[in-house]
XYZ file of C-alpha atoms in Angstrom:
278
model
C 65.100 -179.598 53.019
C 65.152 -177.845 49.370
C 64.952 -180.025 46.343
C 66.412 -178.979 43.145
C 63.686 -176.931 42.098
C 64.060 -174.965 45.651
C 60.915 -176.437 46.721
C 60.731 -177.435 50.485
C 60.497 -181.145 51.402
C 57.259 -181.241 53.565
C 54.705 -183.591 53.904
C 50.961 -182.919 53.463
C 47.698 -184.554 53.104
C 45.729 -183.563 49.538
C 42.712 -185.053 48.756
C 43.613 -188.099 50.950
C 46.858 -188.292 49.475
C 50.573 -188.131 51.351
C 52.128 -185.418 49.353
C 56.089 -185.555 50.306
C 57.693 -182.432 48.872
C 57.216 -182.122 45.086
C 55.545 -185.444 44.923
C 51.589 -185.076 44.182
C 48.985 -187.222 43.696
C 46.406 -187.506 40.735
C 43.733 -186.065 39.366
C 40.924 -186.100 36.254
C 40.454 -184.081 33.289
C 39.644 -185.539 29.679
C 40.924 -184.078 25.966
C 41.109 -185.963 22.055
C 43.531 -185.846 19.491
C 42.551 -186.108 15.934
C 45.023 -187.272 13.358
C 45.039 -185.956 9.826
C 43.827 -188.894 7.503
C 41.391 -189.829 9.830
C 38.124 -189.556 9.733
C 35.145 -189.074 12.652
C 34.659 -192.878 12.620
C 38.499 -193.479 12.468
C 39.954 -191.220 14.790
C 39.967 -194.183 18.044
C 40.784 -197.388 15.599
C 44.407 -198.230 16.914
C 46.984 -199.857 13.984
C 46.150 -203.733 14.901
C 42.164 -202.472 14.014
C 43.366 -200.240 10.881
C 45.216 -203.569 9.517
C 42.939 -206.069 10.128
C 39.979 -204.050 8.329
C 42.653 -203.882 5.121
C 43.377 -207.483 5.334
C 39.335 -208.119 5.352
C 39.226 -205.990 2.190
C 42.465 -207.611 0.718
C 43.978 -204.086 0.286
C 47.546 -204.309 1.004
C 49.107 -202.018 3.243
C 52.984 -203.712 3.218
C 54.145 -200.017 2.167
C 52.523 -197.968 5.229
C 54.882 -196.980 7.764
C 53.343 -195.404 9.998
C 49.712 -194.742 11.451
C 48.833 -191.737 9.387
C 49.857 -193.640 6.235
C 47.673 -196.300 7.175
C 44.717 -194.325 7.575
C 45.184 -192.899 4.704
C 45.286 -196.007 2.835
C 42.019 -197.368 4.603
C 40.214 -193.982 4.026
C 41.068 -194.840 0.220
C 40.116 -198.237 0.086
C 36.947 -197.045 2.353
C 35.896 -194.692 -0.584
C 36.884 -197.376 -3.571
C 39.868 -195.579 -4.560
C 41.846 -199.016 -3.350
C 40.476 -201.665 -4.271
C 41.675 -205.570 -3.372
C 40.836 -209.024 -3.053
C 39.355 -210.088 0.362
C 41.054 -212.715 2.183
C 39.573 -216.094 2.491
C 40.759 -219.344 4.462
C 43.114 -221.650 2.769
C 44.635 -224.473 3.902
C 48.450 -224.898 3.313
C 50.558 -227.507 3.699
C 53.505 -226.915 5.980
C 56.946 -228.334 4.331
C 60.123 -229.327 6.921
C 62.236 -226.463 7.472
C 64.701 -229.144 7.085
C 64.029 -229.715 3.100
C 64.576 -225.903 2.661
C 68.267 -225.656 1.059
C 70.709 -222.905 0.728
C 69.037 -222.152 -3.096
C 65.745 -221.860 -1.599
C 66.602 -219.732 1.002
C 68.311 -217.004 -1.283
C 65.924 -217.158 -3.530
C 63.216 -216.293 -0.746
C 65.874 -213.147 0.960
C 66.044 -211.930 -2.821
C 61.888 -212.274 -3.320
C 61.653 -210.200 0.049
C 64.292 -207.631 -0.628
C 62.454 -207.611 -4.159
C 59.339 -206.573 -2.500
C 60.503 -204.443 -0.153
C 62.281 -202.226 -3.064
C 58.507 -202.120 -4.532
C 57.205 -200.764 -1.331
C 59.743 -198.127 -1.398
C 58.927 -197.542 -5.187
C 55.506 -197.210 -4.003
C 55.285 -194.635 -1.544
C 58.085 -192.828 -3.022
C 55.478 -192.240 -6.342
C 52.876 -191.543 -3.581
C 54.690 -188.749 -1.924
C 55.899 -187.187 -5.562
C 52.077 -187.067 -6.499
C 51.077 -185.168 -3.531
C 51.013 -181.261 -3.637
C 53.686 -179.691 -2.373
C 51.402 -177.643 0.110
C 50.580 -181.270 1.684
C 54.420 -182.216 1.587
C 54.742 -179.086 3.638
C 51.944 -179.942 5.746
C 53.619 -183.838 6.436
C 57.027 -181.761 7.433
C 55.661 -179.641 10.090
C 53.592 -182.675 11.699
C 57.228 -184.339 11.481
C 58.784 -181.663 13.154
C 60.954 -181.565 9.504
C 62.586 -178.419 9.037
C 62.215 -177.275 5.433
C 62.941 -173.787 4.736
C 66.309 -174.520 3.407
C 64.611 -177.213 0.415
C 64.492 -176.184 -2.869
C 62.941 -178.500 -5.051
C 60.270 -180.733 -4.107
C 62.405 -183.761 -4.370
C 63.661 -182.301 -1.367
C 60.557 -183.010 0.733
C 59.919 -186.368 -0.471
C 63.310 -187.888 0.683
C 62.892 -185.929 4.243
C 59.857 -187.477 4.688
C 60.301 -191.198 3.447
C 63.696 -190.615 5.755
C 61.414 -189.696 8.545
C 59.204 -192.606 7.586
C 61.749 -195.326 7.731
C 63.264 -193.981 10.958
C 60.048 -194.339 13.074
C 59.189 -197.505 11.527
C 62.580 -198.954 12.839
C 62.191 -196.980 15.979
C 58.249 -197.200 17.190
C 55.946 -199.851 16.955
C 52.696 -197.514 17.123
C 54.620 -195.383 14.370
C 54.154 -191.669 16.423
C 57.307 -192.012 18.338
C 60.365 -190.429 17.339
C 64.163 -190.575 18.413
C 65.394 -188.135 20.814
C 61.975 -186.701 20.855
C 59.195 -186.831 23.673
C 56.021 -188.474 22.661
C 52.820 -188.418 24.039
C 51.251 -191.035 24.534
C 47.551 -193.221 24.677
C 47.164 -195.876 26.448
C 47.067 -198.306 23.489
C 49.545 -197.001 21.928
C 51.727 -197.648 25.170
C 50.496 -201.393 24.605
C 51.815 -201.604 21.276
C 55.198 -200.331 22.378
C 55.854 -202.996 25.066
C 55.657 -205.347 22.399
C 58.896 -204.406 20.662
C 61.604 -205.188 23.618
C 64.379 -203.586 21.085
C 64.813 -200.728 22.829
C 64.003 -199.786 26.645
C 61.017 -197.146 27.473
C 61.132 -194.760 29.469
C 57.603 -193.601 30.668
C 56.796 -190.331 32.473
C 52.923 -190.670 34.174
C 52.091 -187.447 34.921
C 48.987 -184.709 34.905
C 48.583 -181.318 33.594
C 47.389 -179.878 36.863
C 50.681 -181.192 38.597
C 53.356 -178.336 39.223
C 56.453 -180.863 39.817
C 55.400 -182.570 36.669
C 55.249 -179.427 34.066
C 58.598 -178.629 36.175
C 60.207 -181.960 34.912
C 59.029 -181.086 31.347
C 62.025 -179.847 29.845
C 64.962 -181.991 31.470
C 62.891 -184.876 29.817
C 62.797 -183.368 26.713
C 66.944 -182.956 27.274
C 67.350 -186.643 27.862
C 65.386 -187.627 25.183
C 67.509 -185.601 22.855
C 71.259 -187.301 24.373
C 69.746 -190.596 24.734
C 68.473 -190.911 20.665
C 67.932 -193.870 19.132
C 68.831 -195.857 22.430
C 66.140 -194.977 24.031
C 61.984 -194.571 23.501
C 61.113 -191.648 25.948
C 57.584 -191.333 26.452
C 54.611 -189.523 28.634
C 51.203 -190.654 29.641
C 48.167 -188.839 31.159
C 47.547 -190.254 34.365
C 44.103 -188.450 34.379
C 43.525 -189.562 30.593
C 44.458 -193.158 31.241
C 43.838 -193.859 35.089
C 43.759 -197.904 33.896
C 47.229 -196.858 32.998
C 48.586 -195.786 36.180
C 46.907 -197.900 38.096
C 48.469 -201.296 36.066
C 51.591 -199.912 36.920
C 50.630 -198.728 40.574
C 51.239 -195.375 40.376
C 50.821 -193.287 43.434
C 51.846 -190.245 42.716
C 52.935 -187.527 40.372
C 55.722 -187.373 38.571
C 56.292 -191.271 38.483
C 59.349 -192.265 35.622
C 59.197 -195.920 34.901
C 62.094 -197.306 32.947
C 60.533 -200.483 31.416
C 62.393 -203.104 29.256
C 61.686 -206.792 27.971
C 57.624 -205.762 29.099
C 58.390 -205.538 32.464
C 59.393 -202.294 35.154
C 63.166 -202.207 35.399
C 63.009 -199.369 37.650
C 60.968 -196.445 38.966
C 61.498 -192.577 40.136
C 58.950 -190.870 42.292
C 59.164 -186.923 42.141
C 60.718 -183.987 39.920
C 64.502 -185.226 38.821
C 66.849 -183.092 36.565
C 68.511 -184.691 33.449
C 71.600 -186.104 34.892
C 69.663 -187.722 37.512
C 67.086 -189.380 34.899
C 70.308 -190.298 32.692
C 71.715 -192.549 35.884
C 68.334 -194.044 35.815
């Protein structure tokens, strides 16, 4: 039989593996990605490490968005150009949600929407003191299209638009809607913690034919499905511990997974409209 890709349905043995048409098992190969803020030391610290090191210090990092913002703030505070109060134990004593009135309660909404318009003050004046080379620079790594801006106004509000979508969208803070992300095994972690929107998950491997083949229908479905949807890729060969957790077999496997658990799973090269059913 021909699949969609006019491959013929067969079935072989590789490497000890059952290989049913355009279904193929895994394989190892190893690569890095550096981010820009961080340094050599910095470059595997995932965001629950970045935090808790700026809650040791007592540098506050309410205003950081995203990942690269928060390395940049720990890079500062690393080299004393932040400076804070580190944290210390206190004991509190815990008062009955029950003695908490309606005055008290407005009064703490207005105190956080209070702080939350300082935060915005904050990295607002942080983005218009930046040079507008590194503005430019924080575009293209956003995938922010810029050649129609004319003042550099312009770039600040694209990015600190960019910056509030991802922080309402991804957990880790690298994910984007309707985009396809890449990525780490941690950072895969810190997604399934968020059960606001469902993941889906492509495992696959850069030696696998079916898999590069799938490559742009994914990146299709990612762009109808939006905000409704966090669609995602992992390196089974990166992150074997990965696969293996979710009992991979072979390549490409799509995993929808909502609520932390596997709603569903594909096995083999689909087109968009199949992976849209799914």
């Amino acid at each position: 039989t021909m699949d969609f890709f006019g491959a013929i349905s067969t079935t072989n043995t590789v490497d000890g593996f059952s290989v049913i048409g355009s279904h193929i098992p895994r394989r190892k190969c190893n690569n890095k990605t550096l981010l820009r803020y961080a340094a050599p030391e910095m470059e595997t610290m995932n965001l629950r490490e970045i935090q808790a090191e700026l809650k040791t210090m007592g540098v506050p990092y309410g205003d950081c968005f995203d990942r690269e913002s928060l390395l940049c703030r720990l890079r500062d505070a690393r080299e004393g150009k932040v400076t804070g109060t580190p944290t210390k134990a206190t004991t509190t004593t815990t008062t009955p949600s029950s003695t908490m009135d309606g005055t008290s309660a407005a009064a703490a909404a207005a105190k956080t929407t209070m702080k939350q318009e300082l935060d915005a003050q904050s990295i607002l004046a942080d983005l218009r003191s930046q040079p507008l080379k590194d503005l430019k620079l924080q575009c293209s790594r956003r995938n922010l299209r810029y050649a129609t801006f004319l003042e550099k106004e312009d770039f600040v509000q694209a990015i600190w638009k960019d910056m509030q979508a991802v922080a309402s969208f991804s957990v880790s803070g690298v994910m984007r809607p309707g985009k396809v992300t890449e990525l780490s095994g941690e950072q895969l972690d810190q997604e399934m913690t968020s059960h606001d929107t469902p993941i889906l998950l492509d495992v696959y491997a850069t030696w696998c034919g079916p898999c590069k083949m799938m490559a742009p229908e994914l990146d299709k479905v990612a762009e109808e499905l939006g905000k409704k949807c966090r669609v995602a890729k992992l390196d089974s060969d990166k992150y074997p511990e990965w696969a293996a957790r979710y009992k991979v077999q072979g390549l490409p496997t799509t995993l929808l997974i909502h609520h932390g658990q596997v709603q569903g799973r594909l096995e083999g090269a689909f087109m968009k409209d199949k992976l849209l059913e799914f």
